[in-house]
Amino acid sequence: AAGVIQSPRHLIKEKRETATLKCYPIPRHDTVYWYQQGPGQDPQFLISFYEKMQSDKGSIPDRFSAQQFSDYHSELNMSSLELGDSALYFCASSPGSGTGGGTQYFGPGTRLLVL
Amino acid sequence: AQSVTQPDIHITVSEGASLELRCNYSYGATPYLFWYVQSPGQGLQLLLKYFSGDTLVQGIKGFEAEFKRSQSSFNLRKPSVHWSDAAEYFCAVVQGKAAGNKLTFGGGTRVLVKP
């Protein structure tokens, strides 16, 4: 079965640089979520989109922005990177409604290292 | 605000022995509950979920979980652990099944399996 695809899988950036992470949801999933997982931490919710509109927002820094496109893929843009942004970034997708609604399926993550 | 507590940070179990991971939640209504497993450096894999109905739910890899409303618990169990079960396990809750609602995770329990 198709899964959530994230690219790139690994990314190394310098401080103050920008990064763009991409997420391709499971086919027919219209909802995308972004989470950040620091070393030894549980995943923390950043932001979600349903039908290309922002649905919920968590502790996402103002330096970060995200959007969902017409084909339902999503991009997380991170600017003015800081050392503390080094983390594993997960994307998840879910069906927007029906019996599967609310069940989030995660991608493999993008490991970001800021030097 | 909803919260999830996993009291055990680490659990060591012998291969073939039974395993139980504890999860308690704090939420005003019946939440939707999930267990995910994460192998080192990997994404989060859904083990099982509870939305409503039978309070004992079966998942993949031989895992099951029991929802107990009176104890606000959703403990995960496996009768006989395999070495491949060594991983980190996260309990999570979502507020309703509406699209875009965030998952709130517990702190995770790391399971070590002794030969």
Short mmCIF file of N, CA and C in Angstrom, two decimals, chain B residues 7-70:
data_model
loop_
_atom_site.label_atom_id
_atom_site.label_comp_id
_atom_site.label_asym_id
_atom_site.label_seq_id
_atom_site.Cartn_x
_atom_site.Cartn_y
_atom_site.Cartn_z
N PRO B 7 3.68 6.47 32.13
CA PRO B 7 4.47 6.53 33.37
C PRO B 7 5.85 5.88 33.26
N ASP B 8 5.99 4.91 32.39
CA ASP B 8 7.23 4.17 32.28
C ASP B 8 8.07 4.71 31.12
N ILE B 9 9.25 5.23 31.45
CA ILE B 9 10.13 5.74 30.41
C ILE B 9 10.83 4.59 29.70
N HIS B 10 11.29 3.62 30.48
CA HIS B 10 11.96 2.44 29.93
C HIS B 10 11.33 1.19 30.52
N ILE B 11 11.25 0.16 29.70
CA ILE B 11 10.85 -1.17 30.18
C ILE B 11 11.78 -2.18 29.53
N THR B 12 12.30 -3.09 30.34
CA THR B 12 13.13 -4.19 29.81
C THR B 12 12.36 -5.48 30.03
N VAL B 13 12.27 -6.27 28.98
CA VAL B 13 11.50 -7.51 29.04
C VAL B 13 12.29 -8.60 28.32
N SER B 14 12.19 -9.80 28.81
CA SER B 14 12.85 -10.93 28.16
C SER B 14 12.04 -11.39 26.96
N GLU B 15 12.74 -11.87 25.96
CA GLU B 15 12.07 -12.38 24.78
C GLU B 15 11.17 -13.54 25.17
N GLY B 16 9.92 -13.50 24.68
CA GLY B 16 8.95 -14.52 25.01
C GLY B 16 8.08 -14.16 26.19
N ALA B 17 8.47 -13.18 26.97
CA ALA B 17 7.66 -12.75 28.11
C ALA B 17 6.57 -11.81 27.64
N SER B 18 5.62 -11.56 28.53
CA SER B 18 4.52 -10.65 28.19
C SER B 18 4.96 -9.20 28.43
N LEU B 19 4.25 -8.30 27.78
CA LEU B 19 4.57 -6.88 27.86
C LEU B 19 3.29 -6.09 28.08
N GLU B 20 3.35 -5.13 28.98
CA GLU B 20 2.24 -4.20 29.13
C GLU B 20 2.78 -2.79 29.27
N LEU B 21 2.31 -1.90 28.45
CA LEU B 21 2.71 -0.50 28.49
C LEU B 21 1.51 0.34 28.92
N ARG B 22 1.76 1.20 29.88
CA ARG B 22 0.66 1.98 30.45
C ARG B 22 0.49 3.33 29.77
N CYS B 23 -0.76 3.74 29.69
CA CYS B 23 -1.09 5.04 29.11
C CYS B 23 -2.31 5.59 29.83
N ASN B 24 -2.19 6.80 30.33
CA ASN B 24 -3.32 7.48 30.95
C ASN B 24 -3.55 8.81 30.24
N TYR B 25 -4.78 9.18 30.09
CA TYR B 25 -5.09 10.42 29.39
C TYR B 25 -5.96 11.30 30.27
N SER B 26 -5.91 12.56 29.97
CA SER B 26 -6.74 13.53 30.66
C SER B 26 -7.51 14.29 29.59
N TYR B 27 -8.83 14.09 29.60
CA TYR B 27 -9.63 14.71 28.55
C TYR B 27 -11.06 14.75 29.00
N GLY B 28 -11.80 15.76 28.61
CA GLY B 28 -13.15 15.95 29.11
C GLY B 28 -14.17 14.98 28.55
N ALA B 29 -13.92 14.46 27.39
CA ALA B 29 -14.86 13.52 26.77
C ALA B 29 -14.08 12.29 26.36
N THR B 30 -14.75 11.32 25.81
CA THR B 30 -14.04 10.14 25.35
C THR B 30 -13.19 10.51 24.15
N PRO B 31 -11.91 10.38 24.30
CA PRO B 31 -11.04 10.76 23.19
C PRO B 31 -10.90 9.61 22.20
N TYR B 32 -10.28 9.89 21.13
CA TYR B 32 -9.89 8.86 20.19
C TYR B 32 -8.44 8.54 20.47
N LEU B 33 -8.14 7.27 20.70
CA LEU B 33 -6.85 6.86 21.24
C LEU B 33 -6.08 6.00 20.27
N PHE B 34 -4.78 6.15 20.30
CA PHE B 34 -3.90 5.46 19.36
C PHE B 34 -2.65 4.98 20.07
N TRP B 35 -2.07 3.93 19.55
CA TRP B 35 -0.71 3.53 19.89
C TRP B 35 0.10 3.47 18.59
N TYR B 36 1.29 4.13 18.66
CA TYR B 36 2.22 4.11 17.55
C TYR B 36 3.54 3.51 18.05
N VAL B 37 4.29 2.92 17.13
CA VAL B 37 5.61 2.38 17.46
C VAL B 37 6.64 3.04 16.54
N GLN B 38 7.80 3.35 17.13
CA GLN B 38 8.87 3.99 16.37
C GLN B 38 10.18 3.26 16.61
N SER B 39 10.72 2.70 15.55
CA SER B 39 12.06 2.11 15.64
C SER B 39 13.08 3.23 15.49
N PRO B 40 14.29 3.03 15.98
CA PRO B 40 15.29 4.11 15.97
C PRO B 40 15.46 4.74 14.60
N GLY B 41 15.33 6.05 14.55
CA GLY B 41 15.52 6.79 13.31
C GLY B 41 14.44 6.59 12.27
N GLN B 42 13.36 5.95 12.68
CA GLN B 42 12.30 5.64 11.72
C GLN B 42 11.05 6.46 12.01
N GLY B 43 10.07 6.29 11.12
CA GLY B 43 8.79 6.97 11.30
C GLY B 43 7.92 6.27 12.32
N LEU B 44 6.74 6.78 12.49
CA LEU B 44 5.78 6.25 13.44
C LEU B 44 4.80 5.33 12.72
N GLN B 45 4.71 4.11 13.22
CA GLN B 45 3.80 3.14 12.62
C GLN B 45 2.60 2.94 13.53
N LEU B 46 1.41 3.00 12.96
CA LEU B 46 0.19 2.82 13.73
C LEU B 46 0.04 1.35 14.12
N LEU B 47 -0.10 1.10 15.44
CA LEU B 47 -0.32 -0.25 15.92
C LEU B 47 -1.81 -0.56 16.03
N LEU B 48 -2.56 0.37 16.61
CA LEU B 48 -3.99 0.17 16.79
C LEU B 48 -4.63 1.48 17.20
N LYS B 49 -5.97 1.48 17.19
CA LYS B 49 -6.70 2.69 17.53
C LYS B 49 -8.02 2.30 18.19
N TYR B 50 -8.54 3.24 18.98
CA TYR B 50 -9.85 3.07 19.59
C TYR B 50 -10.67 4.32 19.34
N PHE B 51 -11.83 4.12 18.73
CA PHE B 51 -12.76 5.22 18.52
C PHE B 51 -14.01 5.03 19.38
N SER B 52 -14.56 3.83 19.35
CA SER B 52 -15.77 3.54 20.13
C SER B 52 -16.02 2.04 20.03
N GLY B 53 -17.03 1.57 20.77
CA GLY B 53 -17.41 0.16 20.66
C GLY B 53 -16.63 -0.71 21.61
N ASP B 54 -16.27 -1.90 21.15
CA ASP B 54 -15.57 -2.87 21.97
C ASP B 54 -14.31 -2.24 22.57
N THR B 55 -14.19 -2.34 23.87
CA THR B 55 -13.08 -1.65 24.55
C THR B 55 -11.76 -2.39 24.43
N LEU B 56 -11.77 -3.61 23.93
CA LEU B 56 -10.54 -4.35 23.68
C LEU B 56 -10.31 -4.35 22.18
N VAL B 57 -9.23 -3.72 21.77
CA VAL B 57 -8.96 -3.60 20.34
C VAL B 57 -7.71 -4.37 19.97
N GLN B 58 -7.76 -4.97 18.82
CA GLN B 58 -6.63 -5.75 18.32
C GLN B 58 -5.88 -4.91 17.29
N GLY B 59 -4.57 -5.06 17.29
CA GLY B 59 -3.77 -4.32 16.35
C GLY B 59 -2.85 -5.24 15.56
N ILE B 60 -1.88 -4.61 14.94
CA ILE B 60 -0.91 -5.39 14.17
C ILE B 60 0.18 -5.93 15.08
N LYS B 61 0.93 -6.89 14.57
CA LYS B 61 2.09 -7.47 15.26
C LYS B 61 1.71 -8.14 16.57
N GLY B 62 0.47 -8.56 16.72
CA GLY B 62 0.05 -9.28 17.91
C GLY B 62 -0.25 -8.41 19.11
N PHE B 63 -0.33 -7.11 18.93
CA PHE B 63 -0.62 -6.20 20.03
C PHE B 63 -2.13 -6.02 20.22
N GLU B 64 -2.51 -5.74 21.45
CA GLU B 64 -3.88 -5.38 21.77
C GLU B 64 -3.86 -4.29 22.83
N ALA B 65 -4.96 -3.57 22.94
CA ALA B 65 -5.07 -2.52 23.95
C ALA B 65 -6.48 -2.51 24.50
N GLU B 66 -6.61 -2.12 25.75
CA GLU B 66 -7.90 -2.08 26.40
C GLU B 66 -8.19 -0.67 26.90
N PHE B 67 -9.33 -0.15 26.48
CA PHE B 67 -9.78 1.16 26.93
C PHE B 67 -10.60 0.98 28.20
N LYS B 68 -10.20 1.70 29.26
CA LYS B 68 -10.94 1.67 30.51
C LYS B 68 -11.31 3.11 30.86
N ARG B 69 -12.57 3.43 30.64
CA ARG B 69 -13.03 4.80 30.87
C ARG B 69 -12.87 5.18 32.34
N SER B 70 -13.18 4.25 33.24
CA SER B 70 -13.16 4.57 34.68
C SER B 70 -11.76 4.90 35.16
#
